[in-house]
Amino acid sequence: MPLPKPPAARAAILPSTAYETQAAPKSARHSPQAGAASADDSHSDLALRKDGAGALAAPAKAKPAVAPAPAPVARRPAPEPKPRKPRSTGPAKLFVLDTNVLMHDPMSLYRFEEHDIYLPMITLEELDGHKKGMSEVSRNVRQVSRELDALATDSKFDPTEGILLAKTGHREAGGKLFFQTTLREVKLPSGLPQGKADNQILGVVQSLREEHPGREVVLVSKDINMRVKARALGLAAEDYFNDKTLEDGDLLYTGVLPLPADFWERHGKTMESWSQGGHTFYRISGPMVPALMVNQFVFLETPGEAPLYARVTEITGKTAVLKTLRDYSHGKNAIWGVTARNREQNFALNLLMDPECDFITLTGTAGTGKTLMTLAAGLSQVMEDRRYTEIIVTRVTVPVGEDIGFLPGNEEEKMGPWMGALDDNLEVLAKSDNSAGEWGRAATNDLVRSKIKIKSLNFMRGRTFLNKFVLIDEAQNLTPKQMKTLITRAGPGTKIVCLGNLAQIDTPYLTEGSSGLTYVVDRFKGWPHSGHVTLARGERSRLADYASDVL
């Protein structure tokens, strides 16, 4: 196929006819008539003759070598971005943000889609009062201030027109930002103190509702009492929901899926099976494959038949590979003297002992054995397998009751009172070895403690852990930002295990849906190098199990 003629002048554009010639249908180009015509044209253009001396010469009527000036080609207009379809119909809502919303999520300005945002001046004053310090709230306030500064860089903007929230590149925000620039008449009940910041914000909401009767004005606050007062005054008020990973904690990924009773009948005909390395593998295909995830555990317990406990190791198209598990409930497979007492504990130990799993999350009520199994797996891989160099234990220091004040000593000594669970579990693990005697157990205990380092969350920024077994206890009290800070500390050969009970959250403004533990469980599900198990059955004592159920 001949190529189109090159342009005669530099930086010239090829004519559109050249592209049309290339895109011509094949039937026209290869027909006999078209071939004859093209042959005649080529002979008339490129015919050579011999003169009397036998030299080759060009024909007398040769075409000029200079091609005609190409016709200008109209450039195709750039595709415009597809406008997002708004979720709600009618005029955009006007959301008045309380200060605690900005303190909780610095990016909340861009989380309200096509709706507008209004900031009272008292909100900016409260932000200014909390900008100093090294706490998480102070960092969030400083980030909010930087975002507001980037939005309000143009000194010529009209306060009545507002500022486009998509100005700084956040295209998901289609609304505008308005600041309070005038003193509004506040008509609140006389019993409310006028100087309090919350009451001033309520007055602004009421004034805006009177000013915009055809528009919905909503107060957004994380403060429950603030919302109650607003509703008592007849004002619309909502909680800030965009920080929640899940609306309902019961929808959280459990990591365990029971197989249907007719699993063998429905999948047995097309199933492939083989044995390798002491494990049996099953390749299945069928309607159940789309519901599976990598590293998800499946089980089938049928009376009178051998149970099936397996883990999904591979999903390719419409097929999935199941791998049977190692039975850690048997004494011969005990980990540092610890054996699994139920099905979920066996699943958890299979994850903890897998060197290919870099990130593991275990959730469950009190007494399900999360810390004990993790410590046993860590000690086994540090002391016996030499897979990791040491165990690093950390947790967030949120007191359950009143704070007892400053603690003496260095970093590890200050963290000592917070690590009572670690000491209790180490005592259980030390008693599991009865053959060494009293002196042997004491020496082993000293050696074990030398391999365990207790670190504070306050000094994690900028660190990198190489070949470490990192245990994050009470992870339900971490925010998603703190969780990201900790997980990104992992270097080559490091395993991170997060333990927590979502029913025992002590951090203010954190719920089951917005906890950092819920966040990472939902984001890491299905990744080939991570796993999650929800432990459902307590094994601490019958008293603890009964208390967890009835209290």
Coordinates of C-alpha atoms in Angstrom, one line a residue:
M1 CA 0.0 0.0 0.0
P2 CA 1.6 3.3 -1.1
L3 CA 2.1 5.9 1.6
P4 CA 0.8 9.5 1.2
K5 CA 3.1 12.1 -0.3
P6 CA 5.1 14.0 2.4
P7 CA 4.3 17.7 2.8
A8 CA 6.5 20.0 0.6
A9 CA 7.2 22.6 3.3
R10 CA 8.3 22.1 6.9
A11 CA 5.6 22.2 9.6
A12 CA 2.9 21.7 6.9
I13 CA -0.1 19.5 7.6
L14 CA -1.0 16.6 5.3
P15 CA -4.2 17.2 3.3
S16 CA -7.3 15.3 4.4
T17 CA -7.4 13.5 1.0
A18 CA -4.2 11.7 1.9
Y19 CA -6.0 10.1 4.9
E20 CA -9.1 9.4 2.9
T21 CA -7.0 7.5 0.3
Q22 CA -5.5 5.4 3.1
A23 CA -8.9 4.6 4.5
A24 CA -10.5 3.7 1.2
P25 CA -12.2 0.2 1.1
K26 CA -10.0 -2.7 0.0
S27 CA -12.4 -3.8 -2.7
A28 CA -12.0 -0.6 -4.7
R29 CA -8.2 -0.6 -4.4
H30 CA -7.8 -4.2 -5.5
S31 CA -10.3 -4.3 -8.4
P32 CA -8.8 -5.0 -11.9
Q33 CA -10.0 -1.6 -13.3
A34 CA -8.5 0.3 -10.4
G35 CA -5.2 -1.7 -10.8
A36 CA -5.0 -0.9 -14.5
A37 CA -5.7 2.8 -14.0
S38 CA -3.1 3.0 -11.3
A39 CA -0.6 1.2 -13.5
D40 CA -1.2 3.7 -16.4
D41 CA -0.8 6.6 -14.0
S42 CA 2.5 5.2 -12.6
H43 CA 3.9 4.6 -16.1
S44 CA 3.0 8.1 -17.3
D45 CA 4.7 9.6 -14.2
L46 CA 7.7 7.4 -13.9
A47 CA 8.2 6.1 -17.5
L48 CA 11.9 6.0 -18.5
R49 CA 13.2 5.9 -22.1
K50 CA 16.5 5.2 -23.7
D51 CA 18.1 7.9 -25.9
G52 CA 20.5 7.2 -28.7
A53 CA 23.5 6.9 -26.4
G54 CA 21.7 4.4 -24.3
A55 CA 21.5 6.7 -21.3
L56 CA 18.4 6.8 -19.2
A57 CA 16.5 10.1 -19.3
A58 CA 13.3 11.4 -17.8
P59 CA 10.3 11.8 -20.1
A60 CA 9.8 15.0 -21.9
K61 CA 6.5 15.9 -20.1
A62 CA 7.5 15.3 -16.5
K63 CA 5.3 16.6 -13.6
P64 CA 6.7 19.4 -11.5
A65 CA 8.5 18.1 -8.4
V66 CA 6.9 20.8 -6.1
A67 CA 3.6 19.6 -4.7
P68 CA 0.7 22.1 -4.5
A69 CA 0.1 23.8 -1.2
P70 CA -1.9 21.5 1.1
A71 CA -5.4 22.5 2.0
P72 CA -5.8 23.5 5.7
V73 CA -7.3 20.7 7.8
A74 CA -9.8 21.6 10.5
R75 CA -8.6 20.4 13.9
R76 CA -11.0 18.2 15.8
P77 CA -12.3 19.9 18.9
A78 CA -11.1 18.5 22.2
P79 CA -13.7 16.3 23.9
E80 CA -15.5 18.2 26.7
P81 CA -15.6 16.5 30.1
K82 CA -18.9 14.6 30.6
P83 CA -20.9 16.5 33.2
R84 CA -21.7 14.5 36.3
K85 CA -25.4 13.8 36.9
P86 CA -26.5 15.4 40.1
R87 CA -27.9 13.0 42.6
S88 CA -30.7 15.3 43.7
T89 CA -33.1 17.4 41.7
G90 CA -34.1 21.0 42.3
P91 CA -31.9 23.8 43.6
A92 CA -28.6 22.9 45.3
K93 CA -28.6 22.8 49.1
L94 CA -26.7 25.2 51.3
F95 CA -24.7 23.4 53.9
V96 CA -23.5 25.4 57.0
L97 CA -20.4 23.6 58.4
D98 CA -19.7 23.5 62.1
T99 CA -16.1 23.9 63.2
N100 CA -15.7 20.2 64.3
V101 CA -16.5 19.0 60.8
L102 CA -13.4 20.8 59.4
M103 CA -11.4 19.6 62.4
H104 CA -12.4 16.0 61.8
D105 CA -11.9 15.9 58.0
P106 CA -9.8 18.7 56.4
M107 CA -11.1 17.7 53.0
S108 CA -14.7 18.0 53.9
L109 CA -15.0 21.1 51.8
Y110 CA -15.0 19.0 48.7
R111 CA -17.3 16.2 49.9
F112 CA -20.7 17.8 49.2
E113 CA -20.9 17.2 45.4
E114 CA -23.0 19.9 43.6
H115 CA -24.2 21.6 46.8
D116 CA -22.9 24.9 48.2
I117 CA -21.0 25.5 51.5
Y118 CA -21.4 28.4 53.9
L119 CA -18.8 29.2 56.6
P120 CA -19.8 31.6 59.4
M121 CA -17.1 33.9 60.7
I122 CA -17.2 32.3 64.1
T123 CA -16.1 29.1 62.5
L124 CA -13.0 30.7 61.1
E125 CA -12.4 32.3 64.6
E126 CA -12.5 28.9 66.2
L127 CA -10.2 27.4 63.6
D128 CA -7.7 30.1 64.3
G129 CA -7.8 29.3 68.0
H130 CA -6.9 25.6 67.4
K131 CA -4.1 25.9 64.9
K132 CA -1.3 25.7 67.4
G133 CA 0.0 22.4 68.7
M134 CA 1.1 19.0 67.5
S135 CA -2.1 17.1 68.0
E136 CA -4.1 15.5 65.1
V137 CA -6.8 18.3 65.5
S138 CA -4.2 21.0 65.1
R139 CA -2.7 19.4 62.0
N140 CA -6.2 19.2 60.5
V141 CA -6.9 22.8 61.3
R142 CA -3.7 23.9 59.6
Q143 CA -4.5 21.9 56.5
V144 CA -8.0 23.5 56.4
S145 CA -6.4 26.9 56.6
R146 CA -4.2 26.1 53.6
E147 CA -7.1 24.8 51.6
L148 CA -9.1 28.0 52.3
D149 CA -6.1 30.1 51.5
A150 CA -5.8 28.4 48.1
L151 CA -9.5 28.9 47.4
A152 CA -9.5 32.6 48.3
T153 CA -6.3 33.6 46.5
D154 CA -8.1 35.9 44.1
S155 CA -8.6 39.3 45.9
K156 CA -11.2 40.5 43.4
F157 CA -13.8 37.8 43.9
D158 CA -17.4 38.9 44.8
P159 CA -18.4 37.5 48.2
T160 CA -22.0 37.3 47.0
E161 CA -21.1 35.2 44.0
G162 CA -19.0 32.7 46.0
I163 CA -15.9 30.8 45.1
L164 CA -15.9 27.7 42.9
L165 CA -14.8 24.7 45.0
A166 CA -13.4 23.0 41.9
K167 CA -11.0 25.9 41.5
T168 CA -8.1 24.0 43.1
G169 CA -8.5 20.8 41.0
H170 CA -11.2 19.0 43.0
R171 CA -13.6 18.2 40.2
E172 CA -15.9 16.2 42.4
A173 CA -17.0 19.4 44.1
G174 CA -19.5 21.2 41.9
G175 CA -20.7 23.8 44.3
K176 CA -19.5 27.1 45.7
L177 CA -18.0 28.4 48.9
F178 CA -19.6 31.3 50.7
F179 CA -18.2 33.3 53.6
Q180 CA -20.2 35.3 56.1
T181 CA -19.2 38.9 55.4
T182 CA -22.1 40.8 57.0
L183 CA -23.6 40.9 60.5
R184 CA -26.8 38.9 60.5
E185 CA -29.7 39.5 62.8
V186 CA -29.9 36.6 65.2
K187 CA -33.4 35.7 66.5
L188 CA -32.9 33.0 68.9
P189 CA -34.8 32.2 72.1
S190 CA -33.8 34.5 74.9
G191 CA -32.8 31.6 77.1
L192 CA -29.8 30.8 74.9
P193 CA -26.6 32.7 75.7
Q194 CA -25.8 34.9 72.7
G195 CA -22.0 34.8 73.2
K196 CA -21.6 31.1 72.7
A197 CA -20.1 30.0 69.4
D198 CA -22.7 27.2 68.8
N199 CA -25.6 29.6 69.3
Q200 CA -24.1 32.1 66.9
I201 CA -23.8 29.4 64.3
L202 CA -27.5 28.4 64.9
G203 CA -28.4 32.1 64.5
V204 CA -26.6 32.2 61.1
V205 CA -28.5 29.1 60.0
Q206 CA -31.8 30.5 60.9
S207 CA -31.0 33.8 59.2
L208 CA -30.0 32.0 56.0
R209 CA -33.2 30.0 56.0
E210 CA -35.2 33.2 56.2
E211 CA -33.1 34.8 53.5
H212 CA -33.5 31.8 51.1
P213 CA -37.0 30.5 51.6
G214 CA -37.0 28.4 48.5
R215 CA -33.7 26.7 49.3
E216 CA -32.8 24.0 51.8
V217 CA -30.3 25.2 54.4
V218 CA -28.8 22.4 56.5
L219 CA -26.4 22.5 59.4
V220 CA -23.7 19.8 59.4
S221 CA -22.1 19.1 62.7
K222 CA -20.3 16.2 64.5
D223 CA -21.6 17.6 67.9
I224 CA -24.7 15.6 68.9
N225 CA -26.0 18.4 71.3
M226 CA -25.6 21.0 68.5
R227 CA -27.8 18.9 66.2
V228 CA -30.4 18.4 69.0
K229 CA -30.6 22.2 69.7
A230 CA -30.9 22.9 65.9
R231 CA -33.8 20.4 65.5
A232 CA -35.4 21.8 68.7
L233 CA -35.4 25.2 67.0
G234 CA -36.9 23.8 63.8
L235 CA -33.7 23.9 61.8
A236 CA -32.4 21.1 59.6
A237 CA -29.3 19.4 60.9
E238 CA -27.3 16.4 59.9
D239 CA -24.2 14.4 60.9
Y240 CA -21.2 14.3 58.6
F241 CA -21.4 11.0 56.9
N242 CA -18.7 11.2 54.2
D243 CA -16.0 10.0 56.6
K244 CA -17.7 6.7 57.0
T245 CA -16.4 3.7 55.0
L246 CA -19.6 1.7 55.7
E247 CA -23.0 2.9 56.8
D248 CA -23.6 -0.3 58.8
G249 CA -20.9 -2.2 60.6
D250 CA -22.7 -5.5 59.9
L251 CA -21.7 -5.1 56.2
L252 CA -18.0 -5.2 57.0
Y253 CA -16.1 -7.9 55.1
T254 CA -15.6 -10.9 57.4
G255 CA -13.1 -12.8 55.4
V256 CA -15.1 -16.1 55.9
L257 CA -17.7 -17.5 53.5
P258 CA -19.7 -20.7 54.2
L259 CA -20.2 -22.9 51.1
P260 CA -23.7 -24.1 50.2
A261 CA -24.7 -27.6 51.1
D262 CA -24.9 -28.7 47.5
F263 CA -21.4 -27.4 46.7
W264 CA -20.0 -30.8 45.6
E265 CA -23.1 -31.6 43.5
R266 CA -23.0 -28.2 41.6
H267 CA -19.3 -27.9 41.1
G268 CA -18.0 -31.5 41.2
K269 CA -18.5 -32.2 37.5
T270 CA -16.3 -29.4 36.2
M271 CA -13.8 -29.4 39.2
E272 CA -10.1 -30.1 38.9
S273 CA -8.1 -31.2 41.9
W274 CA -4.4 -31.9 42.5
S275 CA -2.0 -32.2 45.5
Q276 CA 1.1 -30.2 46.0
G277 CA 3.3 -29.5 49.1
G278 CA 0.9 -31.4 51.5
H279 CA -2.1 -29.3 50.4
T280 CA -5.0 -30.2 48.0
F281 CA -6.0 -27.7 45.4
Y282 CA -9.5 -27.5 43.8
R283 CA -10.2 -25.4 40.6
I284 CA -13.9 -24.6 40.5
S285 CA -16.0 -22.7 38.0
G286 CA -19.6 -21.7 38.3
P287 CA -22.0 -19.1 39.7
M288 CA -20.1 -18.9 43.0
V289 CA -16.8 -17.6 41.6
P290 CA -17.9 -13.9 41.3
A291 CA -18.7 -13.8 45.1
L292 CA -15.2 -15.0 46.1
M293 CA -12.1 -12.9 46.9
V294 CA -8.4 -13.8 47.0
N295 CA -7.4 -14.9 50.5
Q296 CA -11.0 -15.4 51.6
F297 CA -11.7 -18.5 53.7
V298 CA -14.4 -20.9 52.7
F299 CA -15.7 -23.9 54.7
L300 CA -18.3 -26.7 54.4
E301 CA -19.4 -28.7 57.4
T302 CA -21.8 -31.5 56.6
P303 CA -22.9 -34.0 59.3
G304 CA -21.4 -37.4 58.6
E305 CA -18.8 -36.2 56.1
A306 CA -15.3 -34.8 56.3
P307 CA -15.4 -31.0 56.6
L308 CA -13.7 -28.8 54.0
Y309 CA -11.6 -25.8 55.1
A310 CA -9.9 -23.9 52.3
R311 CA -8.6 -20.5 51.2
V312 CA -9.1 -18.8 47.8
T313 CA -5.6 -18.5 46.4
E314 CA -6.3 -17.5 42.8
I315 CA -9.2 -16.0 40.7
T316 CA -8.7 -16.1 37.0
G317 CA -11.7 -15.1 34.9
K318 CA -14.5 -17.4 35.7
T319 CA -12.5 -19.9 37.7
A320 CA -11.1 -19.9 41.2
V321 CA -8.5 -22.1 43.0
L322 CA -9.1 -23.3 46.5
K323 CA -6.3 -24.5 48.7
T324 CA -6.9 -26.7 51.8
L325 CA -5.5 -25.4 55.1
R326 CA -3.0 -26.6 57.7
D327 CA -4.8 -27.9 60.8
Y328 CA -3.4 -25.8 63.6
S329 CA -6.0 -27.2 66.0
H330 CA -3.8 -30.4 66.2
G331 CA -1.1 -30.5 68.8
K332 CA 1.6 -31.5 66.3
N333 CA 1.1 -28.1 64.5
A334 CA 1.1 -26.0 67.7
I335 CA 2.6 -22.5 67.4
W336 CA 4.7 -21.7 70.4
G337 CA 2.5 -24.0 72.4
V338 CA -0.7 -22.5 71.2
T339 CA -3.3 -24.4 69.2
A340 CA -6.5 -23.2 67.5
R341 CA -9.7 -23.8 69.5
N342 CA -12.2 -23.0 66.8
R343 CA -12.6 -22.6 63.1
E344 CA -11.9 -18.9 62.9
Q345 CA -8.7 -19.2 65.0
N346 CA -7.5 -21.9 62.6
F347 CA -8.1 -19.5 59.7
A348 CA -6.2 -16.7 61.5
L349 CA -3.2 -18.8 62.3
N350 CA -3.0 -19.9 58.6
L351 CA -2.8 -16.2 57.7
L352 CA -0.3 -15.3 60.4
M353 CA 2.1 -18.1 59.5
D354 CA 1.9 -17.4 55.7
P355 CA 5.1 -15.5 54.6
E356 CA 3.3 -14.2 51.5
C357 CA 0.7 -12.2 53.6
D358 CA 2.2 -8.8 54.4
F359 CA -0.8 -7.2 56.0
I360 CA -3.4 -9.0 58.3
T361 CA -6.4 -7.6 60.2
L362 CA -8.1 -9.5 63.0
T363 CA -11.3 -8.3 64.5
G364 CA -13.5 -9.8 67.2
T365 CA -15.0 -9.3 70.6
A366 CA -13.0 -9.5 73.9
G367 CA -11.4 -12.9 74.6
T368 CA -11.3 -14.3 71.0
G369 CA -7.5 -14.8 71.2
K370 CA -6.4 -12.1 68.8
T371 CA -3.3 -10.9 70.8
L372 CA -2.3 -14.4 72.0
M373 CA -2.3 -16.0 68.5
T374 CA -0.5 -13.0 67.0
L375 CA 2.2 -13.0 69.7
A376 CA 2.7 -16.8 69.4
A377 CA 3.0 -16.5 65.6
G378 CA 5.4 -13.6 65.9
L379 CA 7.6 -15.4 68.4
S380 CA 7.7 -18.6 66.3
Q381 CA 8.8 -16.7 63.2
V382 CA 11.3 -14.5 65.0
M383 CA 12.9 -17.1 67.4
E384 CA 12.5 -20.4 65.4
D385 CA 12.2 -19.6 61.7
R386 CA 14.4 -16.4 61.9
R387 CA 12.0 -14.9 59.3
Y388 CA 11.9 -11.5 61.1
T389 CA 14.4 -9.9 63.4
E390 CA 12.1 -8.6 66.1
I391 CA 8.6 -7.9 67.1
I392 CA 7.4 -4.2 67.4
V393 CA 4.3 -3.6 69.4
T394 CA 2.4 -0.3 69.4
R395 CA -1.1 1.0 70.2
V396 CA -2.9 4.3 70.5
T397 CA -2.9 5.7 74.0
V398 CA -6.6 6.5 74.6
P399 CA -7.6 6.1 78.3
V400 CA -10.8 4.4 79.2
G401 CA -11.4 6.5 82.3
E402 CA -9.7 9.6 83.7
D403 CA -6.1 10.2 82.8
I404 CA -3.7 9.5 85.6
G405 CA -1.2 12.1 84.4
F406 CA 2.4 11.9 83.1
L407 CA 4.2 8.7 83.3
P408 CA 7.9 8.5 84.3
G409 CA 10.8 6.9 82.4
N410 CA 11.8 6.6 78.7
E411 CA 9.6 5.8 75.8
E412 CA 9.3 2.1 76.5
E413 CA 8.7 2.6 80.2
K414 CA 6.0 5.2 79.5
M415 CA 4.3 2.7 77.2
G416 CA 4.6 -0.1 79.8
P417 CA 1.2 0.6 81.6
W418 CA -0.5 0.6 78.2
M419 CA 0.9 -2.8 77.4
G420 CA -0.8 -4.8 80.1
A421 CA -2.3 -7.1 77.5
L422 CA 1.1 -7.9 76.1
D423 CA 2.4 -8.9 79.6
D424 CA -0.6 -11.1 80.3
N425 CA -0.2 -13.0 77.0
L426 CA 3.6 -13.3 77.4
E427 CA 2.9 -14.9 80.8
V428 CA 0.5 -17.4 79.2
L429 CA 3.1 -18.2 76.5
A430 CA 5.9 -18.7 79.0
K431 CA 3.9 -21.2 81.0
S432 CA 3.2 -23.3 77.9
D433 CA 6.8 -24.8 78.1
N434 CA 6.8 -27.2 81.0
S435 CA 10.0 -29.2 80.1
A436 CA 12.5 -26.4 80.7
G437 CA 12.0 -26.0 84.4
E438 CA 11.9 -22.8 86.4
W439 CA 15.4 -21.5 85.4
G440 CA 14.8 -22.4 81.8
R441 CA 11.5 -20.6 81.7
A442 CA 13.1 -17.5 83.3
A443 CA 15.9 -17.5 80.7
T444 CA 13.5 -18.0 77.8
N445 CA 11.3 -15.2 79.2
D446 CA 14.3 -12.8 79.2
L447 CA 15.2 -13.8 75.7
V448 CA 11.7 -13.3 74.4
R449 CA 11.4 -9.9 76.0
S450 CA 14.7 -8.8 74.3
K451 CA 13.1 -9.6 70.9
I452 CA 10.0 -7.4 71.6
K453 CA 10.2 -3.6 71.3
I454 CA 7.4 -1.4 72.5
K455 CA 7.1 1.9 70.5
S456 CA 4.8 4.9 70.7
L457 CA 2.7 6.2 67.9
N458 CA 4.0 9.7 68.4
F459 CA 7.4 8.9 67.0
M460 CA 6.4 6.8 63.9
R461 CA 6.7 9.6 61.3
G462 CA 9.6 9.0 58.9
R463 CA 10.5 5.5 60.2
T464 CA 11.1 2.4 58.1
F465 CA 10.8 -1.1 59.5
L466 CA 13.0 -3.8 57.8
N467 CA 12.2 -7.5 58.4
K468 CA 10.0 -6.7 61.4
F469 CA 6.9 -8.3 62.7
V470 CA 4.7 -5.2 63.6
L471 CA 1.7 -5.6 65.9
I472 CA -0.8 -2.7 66.1
D473 CA -3.1 -3.4 69.1
E474 CA -6.4 -1.6 69.7
A475 CA -6.4 -0.5 66.1
Q476 CA -10.1 0.5 66.2
N477 CA -9.1 3.7 67.9
L478 CA -7.0 4.9 65.0
T479 CA -8.2 7.3 62.3
P480 CA -7.7 6.4 58.6
K481 CA -4.9 9.0 58.4
Q482 CA -3.1 7.5 61.4
M483 CA -3.5 4.0 60.0
K484 CA -2.0 5.1 56.6
T485 CA 0.9 6.6 58.5
L486 CA 1.6 3.3 60.3
I487 CA 1.2 1.0 57.3
T488 CA 3.4 3.0 55.1
R489 CA 6.3 2.5 57.6
A490 CA 6.7 -1.1 56.3
G491 CA 9.9 -1.9 54.5
P492 CA 11.0 -5.1 52.7
G493 CA 10.2 -8.3 54.5
T494 CA 7.9 -6.7 57.1
K495 CA 4.5 -8.1 58.2
I496 CA 1.9 -5.8 59.9
V497 CA -0.9 -7.2 61.9
C498 CA -3.8 -5.0 63.1
L499 CA -5.9 -6.1 66.0
G500 CA -9.1 -4.5 67.3
N501 CA -12.6 -4.7 68.5
L502 CA -15.0 -2.3 66.7
A503 CA -17.4 -2.4 69.7
Q504 CA -14.8 -0.8 72.0
I505 CA -14.0 2.6 70.3
D506 CA -12.8 5.2 72.8
T507 CA -11.6 8.0 70.4
P508 CA -14.0 10.9 70.1
Y509 CA -15.9 11.3 66.8
L510 CA -14.9 7.8 65.6
T511 CA -17.6 5.3 65.0
E512 CA -17.6 1.7 63.6
G513 CA -18.1 3.1 60.1
S514 CA -15.4 5.7 60.2
S515 CA -12.7 3.9 62.2
G516 CA -9.3 3.4 60.6
L517 CA -9.6 -0.4 61.2
T518 CA -12.8 -0.5 59.1
Y519 CA -11.2 1.6 56.5
V520 CA -8.2 -0.7 55.9
V521 CA -10.3 -3.9 56.1
D522 CA -12.5 -2.6 53.3
R523 CA -9.7 -1.2 51.1
F524 CA -7.4 -4.2 51.4
K525 CA -9.9 -7.0 50.8
G526 CA -9.1 -9.0 47.8
W527 CA -5.4 -8.0 47.7
P528 CA -3.2 -11.2 47.2
H529 CA -0.8 -10.2 50.0
S530 CA -3.4 -9.4 52.7
G531 CA -6.0 -11.2 54.7
H532 CA -8.8 -10.6 57.2
V533 CA -10.7 -12.8 59.7
T534 CA -13.5 -11.8 62.0
L535 CA -13.2 -14.0 65.1
A536 CA -16.7 -14.8 66.4
R537 CA -16.2 -17.1 69.4
G538 CA -14.6 -16.1 72.7
E539 CA -12.2 -18.5 74.3
R540 CA -11.1 -16.5 77.4
S541 CA -13.5 -17.9 79.9
R542 CA -17.2 -18.7 80.3
L543 CA -17.6 -15.6 82.5
A544 CA -16.0 -13.3 79.8
D545 CA -18.1 -14.9 77.0
Y546 CA -21.3 -14.5 78.9
A547 CA -20.5 -10.9 79.8
S548 CA -19.8 -10.1 76.2
D549 CA -23.2 -11.4 75.2
V550 CA -25.5 -10.0 77.9
L551 CA -23.8 -6.7 78.9

